[in-house]
Short mmCIF file of C-alpha atoms in Angstrom, two decimals:
data_model
loop_
_atom_site.label_atom_id
_atom_site.label_comp_id
_atom_site.label_asym_id
_atom_site.label_seq_id
_atom_site.Cartn_x
_atom_site.Cartn_y
_atom_site.Cartn_z
CA MET A 1 -24.06 -8.81 -31.23
CA LYS A 2 -20.71 -9.59 -29.86
CA ILE A 3 -19.46 -7.27 -27.10
CA GLY A 4 -15.86 -6.67 -26.54
CA LEU A 5 -14.22 -5.61 -23.22
CA ALA A 6 -10.65 -3.67 -22.74
CA LEU A 7 -9.15 -3.27 -19.11
CA SER A 8 -6.66 -1.10 -18.46
CA GLY A 9 -3.20 -1.32 -16.64
CA GLY A 10 -3.02 0.50 -12.94
CA GLY A 11 -1.53 -1.96 -10.66
CA ALA A 12 -3.67 -2.82 -7.29
CA ARG A 13 -6.23 -0.44 -8.93
CA GLY A 14 -6.89 -2.94 -11.92
CA ILE A 15 -8.65 -5.04 -9.23
CA ALA A 16 -11.79 -2.48 -9.92
CA HIS A 17 -11.98 -4.29 -12.98
CA ILE A 18 -13.11 -7.40 -11.07
CA GLY A 19 -16.00 -5.66 -9.71
CA VAL A 20 -17.01 -3.98 -12.91
CA LEU A 21 -16.99 -7.71 -14.51
CA LYS A 22 -19.31 -8.74 -11.79
CA ALA A 23 -21.75 -5.59 -12.34
CA LEU A 24 -21.76 -6.56 -15.82
CA GLU A 25 -22.53 -10.18 -15.41
CA GLU A 26 -25.44 -9.25 -13.20
CA MET A 27 -26.88 -6.72 -15.82
CA GLY A 28 -26.48 -9.95 -18.33
CA VAL A 29 -23.77 -8.74 -20.20
CA SER A 30 -21.91 -11.43 -21.92
CA ILE A 31 -18.32 -11.01 -23.19
CA SER A 32 -16.98 -12.42 -26.82
CA VAL A 33 -13.69 -10.63 -26.71
CA ILE A 34 -11.57 -9.09 -24.47
CA SER A 35 -8.20 -7.28 -24.13
CA GLY A 36 -6.17 -6.15 -21.16
CA THR A 37 -2.73 -4.44 -20.46
CA SER A 38 -0.54 -4.97 -17.13
CA ALA A 39 -3.29 -5.34 -14.14
CA GLY A 40 -5.75 -5.66 -16.61
CA SER A 41 -4.19 -8.55 -18.56
CA ILE A 42 -4.25 -10.50 -15.55
CA VAL A 43 -8.25 -10.04 -14.86
CA ALA A 44 -8.62 -10.63 -18.41
CA SER A 45 -6.92 -13.73 -18.92
CA LEU A 46 -8.56 -15.69 -15.82
CA TYR A 47 -11.72 -14.44 -17.07
CA ALA A 48 -11.50 -15.67 -19.99
CA TYR A 49 -10.32 -18.94 -19.28
CA GLY A 50 -13.87 -19.41 -17.37
CA LEU A 51 -12.95 -18.06 -13.69
CA LYS A 52 -16.12 -16.00 -12.55
CA PRO A 53 -15.16 -12.59 -10.70
CA ASP A 54 -15.54 -13.75 -7.41
CA GLN A 55 -12.91 -16.57 -7.85
CA ILE A 56 -10.55 -14.09 -9.56
CA LEU A 57 -10.91 -11.75 -6.30
CA GLU A 58 -10.28 -15.04 -4.22
CA GLN A 59 -6.89 -15.71 -6.16
CA VAL A 60 -6.07 -12.00 -6.36
CA THR A 61 -6.22 -11.46 -2.48
CA ARG A 62 -4.26 -14.37 -1.98
CA LEU A 63 -1.30 -12.95 -3.98
CA SER A 64 0.51 -11.03 -1.47
CA LEU A 65 3.23 -8.48 -2.62
CA ARG A 66 5.93 -10.02 -0.87
CA LYS A 67 4.93 -13.63 -2.85
CA SER A 68 4.38 -12.41 -6.02
CA VAL A 69 7.52 -10.63 -6.24
CA LYS A 70 11.30 -11.60 -5.80
CA PRO A 71 14.68 -9.73 -6.22
CA ALA A 72 15.77 -10.01 -9.86
CA TRP A 73 19.83 -9.11 -8.86
CA SER A 74 19.66 -6.78 -12.32
CA MET A 75 20.72 -3.75 -13.44
CA ALA A 76 17.19 -3.38 -15.81
CA GLY A 77 15.06 -3.83 -12.69
CA LEU A 78 14.95 -4.63 -8.98
CA LEU A 79 12.29 -7.31 -8.87
CA ASN A 80 10.95 -9.95 -10.85
CA LEU A 81 7.27 -11.27 -11.25
CA ASP A 82 7.42 -14.97 -10.68
CA GLY A 83 4.69 -14.91 -8.28
CA LEU A 84 2.44 -13.82 -11.01
CA ARG A 85 4.00 -16.33 -13.51
CA GLU A 86 3.28 -18.57 -10.63
CA LEU A 87 -0.64 -17.73 -10.66
CA ILE A 88 -1.19 -17.69 -14.31
CA LEU A 89 0.23 -21.46 -14.45
CA LYS A 90 -1.84 -22.69 -11.61
CA ASN A 91 -4.85 -21.29 -12.84
CA ILE A 92 -4.42 -21.96 -16.49
CA PRO A 93 -2.22 -24.83 -16.74
CA GLU A 94 -2.41 -25.07 -20.17
CA ASN A 95 -0.61 -21.82 -20.39
CA ASN A 96 -1.79 -20.98 -23.82
CA PHE A 97 -4.12 -18.42 -25.56
CA ASP A 98 -5.87 -21.75 -27.35
CA ALA A 99 -7.23 -22.70 -23.79
CA LEU A 100 -9.10 -19.69 -23.43
CA LYS A 101 -12.92 -19.85 -23.85
CA ILE A 102 -12.93 -15.95 -24.91
CA ALA A 103 -10.66 -14.42 -27.46
CA LEU A 104 -7.67 -12.48 -25.55
CA THR A 105 -5.57 -10.19 -26.83
CA VAL A 106 -2.66 -8.80 -24.19
CA VAL A 107 -0.79 -5.89 -24.92
CA ALA A 108 3.30 -5.42 -24.02
CA THR A 109 6.00 -2.88 -24.79
CA ASP A 110 8.72 -4.03 -27.10
CA ILE A 111 11.48 -1.88 -25.62
CA ARG A 112 13.83 -1.97 -28.29
CA GLN A 113 11.62 -1.38 -31.03
CA GLY A 114 9.66 1.18 -29.30
CA GLU A 115 6.42 -0.25 -29.85
CA ALA A 116 3.12 -1.87 -28.73
CA THR A 117 3.14 -5.60 -29.17
CA TYR A 118 -0.23 -7.52 -29.17
CA PHE A 119 -0.06 -11.10 -27.91
CA SER A 120 -3.15 -13.53 -28.89
CA SER A 121 -1.95 -16.88 -29.26
CA GLY A 122 1.39 -18.84 -27.59
CA ASP A 123 2.75 -18.70 -24.06
CA LEU A 124 -0.02 -16.96 -22.08
CA ALA A 125 1.90 -16.43 -18.76
CA SER A 126 4.98 -14.65 -20.56
CA ALA A 127 2.77 -12.18 -22.11
CA VAL A 128 1.03 -11.21 -19.14
CA VAL A 129 4.30 -10.81 -17.11
CA SER A 130 5.29 -8.98 -20.08
CA SER A 131 2.64 -6.64 -20.13
CA CYS A 132 2.69 -6.01 -16.03
CA SER A 133 6.77 -5.54 -16.12
CA ILE A 134 6.58 -1.70 -14.87
CA PRO A 135 10.21 -0.13 -16.03
CA VAL A 136 12.84 0.15 -13.66
CA VAL A 137 10.66 -1.53 -10.77
CA PHE A 138 10.71 -5.00 -12.82
CA ASN A 139 12.93 -7.00 -14.61
CA PRO A 140 12.22 -6.63 -18.31
CA VAL A 141 11.13 -10.15 -20.03
CA GLN A 142 12.98 -11.80 -22.70
CA TYR A 143 10.70 -13.52 -24.68
CA ASN A 144 10.42 -14.43 -28.59
CA GLY A 145 13.94 -12.82 -29.36
CA SER A 146 12.71 -9.16 -27.78
CA VAL A 147 12.37 -7.62 -24.66
CA TYR A 148 8.95 -6.56 -23.28
CA VAL A 149 8.06 -3.95 -20.40
CA ASP A 150 4.63 -2.99 -19.22
CA GLY A 151 2.16 -2.28 -22.00
CA GLY A 152 0.46 0.58 -20.40
CA LEU A 153 3.60 2.82 -21.56
CA LEU A 154 2.09 2.78 -25.45
CA ASP A 155 -1.47 1.33 -24.91
CA ASN A 156 -2.93 1.46 -21.33
CA LEU A 157 -6.61 0.66 -22.73
CA PRO A 158 -6.08 -1.63 -25.45
CA VAL A 159 -9.50 -1.24 -27.39
CA ARG A 160 -7.69 -0.67 -30.94
CA CYS A 161 -6.79 -4.16 -31.00
CA ILE A 162 -10.62 -5.79 -30.58
CA LYS A 163 -12.50 -2.88 -32.20
CA ASP A 164 -12.76 -4.72 -35.30
CA LYS A 165 -13.70 -8.17 -33.74
CA CYS A 166 -16.80 -6.82 -31.77
CA ASP A 167 -19.70 -5.04 -32.65
CA PHE A 168 -20.10 -2.93 -29.28
CA LEU A 169 -16.92 -1.97 -27.06
CA ILE A 170 -16.73 -1.30 -23.22
CA GLY A 171 -13.70 0.28 -21.58
CA SER A 172 -12.85 -0.19 -18.21
CA HIS A 173 -10.36 2.42 -16.82
CA CYS A 174 -9.21 2.46 -13.10
CA ASN A 175 -6.66 5.60 -13.49
CA GLU A 176 -8.83 8.40 -13.51
CA ILE A 177 -6.53 11.13 -11.92
CA SER A 178 -8.24 13.08 -9.09
CA LYS A 179 -7.88 17.19 -9.01
CA GLU A 180 -6.64 16.64 -5.48
CA PHE A 181 -2.87 15.66 -5.27
CA ASP A 182 -0.83 16.09 -2.13
CA PRO A 183 3.00 15.48 -3.14
CA LYS A 184 3.95 13.89 0.01
CA ASN A 185 7.23 12.46 -1.49
CA PHE A 186 9.40 11.40 -4.46
CA LYS A 187 7.79 8.29 -4.70
CA ASN A 188 4.19 9.76 -4.56
CA ILE A 189 5.16 12.18 -7.41
CA ILE A 190 7.03 9.53 -9.71
CA GLU A 191 3.67 7.76 -9.60
CA ARG A 192 1.54 10.51 -10.35
CA SER A 193 3.58 11.59 -13.54
CA LEU A 194 3.55 8.22 -14.91
CA LEU A 195 -0.32 8.20 -14.56
CA ILE A 196 -0.53 11.41 -16.30
CA ALA A 197 1.61 10.44 -18.84
CA ILE A 198 -0.29 7.18 -19.26
CA TYR A 199 -3.60 9.00 -19.17
CA ALA A 200 -2.83 10.92 -22.55
CA ASN A 201 -3.02 7.68 -24.62
CA THR A 202 -6.27 6.45 -22.72
CA GLN A 203 -8.13 9.07 -23.15
CA GLN A 204 -7.90 8.69 -26.90
CA SER A 205 -8.91 5.10 -26.38
CA GLN A 206 -11.96 5.93 -24.27
CA ALA A 207 -13.15 7.90 -27.15
CA LEU A 208 -13.70 5.17 -29.26
CA CYS A 209 -15.62 3.06 -26.69
CA HIS A 210 -19.50 2.85 -26.80
CA VAL A 211 -19.38 2.89 -23.08
CA SER A 212 -16.78 3.74 -21.03
CA ILE A 213 -16.45 2.79 -17.24
CA ALA A 214 -13.73 4.69 -15.24
CA PRO A 215 -14.42 4.99 -11.39
CA PRO A 216 -13.40 8.49 -9.98
CA ASN A 217 -10.73 9.33 -7.76
CA MET A 218 -8.76 5.90 -8.21
CA ASP A 219 -5.35 7.56 -7.22
CA ARG A 220 -6.42 7.55 -3.80
CA PHE A 221 -4.82 3.70 -4.22
CA ALA A 222 -1.48 3.25 -4.88
CA VAL A 223 -0.05 0.77 -7.34
CA PHE A 224 1.01 -1.75 -4.88
CA ASP A 225 -2.06 -1.68 -2.42
CA ILE A 226 -3.02 -5.30 -2.87
CA GLY A 227 -3.80 -5.41 0.58
CA LYS A 228 -6.86 -3.10 -0.12
CA ALA A 229 -7.98 -5.66 -2.97
CA LYS A 230 -11.61 -6.17 -1.81
CA GLU A 231 -11.95 -2.32 -1.03
CA ILE A 232 -11.09 -1.64 -4.72
CA PHE A 233 -13.18 -4.48 -5.87
CA GLU A 234 -16.17 -3.13 -4.13
CA VAL A 235 -15.28 0.56 -6.01
CA GLY A 236 -15.64 -0.90 -9.22
CA TYR A 237 -18.61 -3.01 -8.62
CA GLN A 238 -20.51 -0.40 -6.82
CA PHE A 239 -19.79 2.31 -9.51
CA THR A 240 -20.84 0.02 -12.19
CA ARG A 241 -23.90 -0.34 -10.32
CA SER A 242 -25.00 2.87 -9.61
CA ASN A 243 -24.05 4.59 -12.77
CA PHE A 244 -25.26 1.45 -15.60
CA ASN A 245 -28.11 -0.84 -16.26
CA SER A 246 -28.79 -3.26 -18.70
CA LYS A 247 -30.12 -0.51 -21.00
CA ASN A 248 -26.80 0.71 -21.56
CA PHE A 249 -25.83 -2.41 -23.33
CA PRO A 250 -27.07 -4.48 -26.23
CA LEU A 251 -28.18 -8.14 -25.64
CA SER A 252 -25.42 -10.54 -26.53
CA VAL A 253 -25.68 -13.28 -28.98
#
């Protein structure tokens, strides 16, 4: 029985996926295929290479926003993600999908073609950085003759790309939208609007999962709340442990 796991985008909220992974491991769930968008692609790539959830959390906790992003000096975006690229290269020095122990698919949006691109071979760091490049905020990534931005625009929970590669599919979504919202400022409203737009394609993907894990009220954490990494991790871990058990998942073979 091959089990697939799809991890959504969500900025710092994606740290919840690490808690979900730790809980799944404790239940004896073994992942055979994995996919990720944006923040989910970071967690998925490190896990696919062989890092344990606690090790991934340690790496993410060390990755401060100041160190991970740098001025891009470009009209296309304010910042670039050199620090993220360095994180991938440090932990996965081969920088290639072939070096991974678990088959991985990373999603980015081809801004020229207006369609999702699914990477499963070649330059891993470029694929992950492409998937994480939030439009306007981060500089688009020029790679393989195309220009890429955040994969969440078109496929925030990438289950279709691995659906035929596994027998049982789990989706981990960290962008559940609460009904309570306080429009404090312009930034707050833009972030909320983007979440609502992305959530439309996420709901369709959730319906394809055998099990969907989605901690509620995650929008209480901002996209760049990396400083709350341990708290976000605990939310993902505790929610999964409290609402699921080994009976929810088949035995892996």
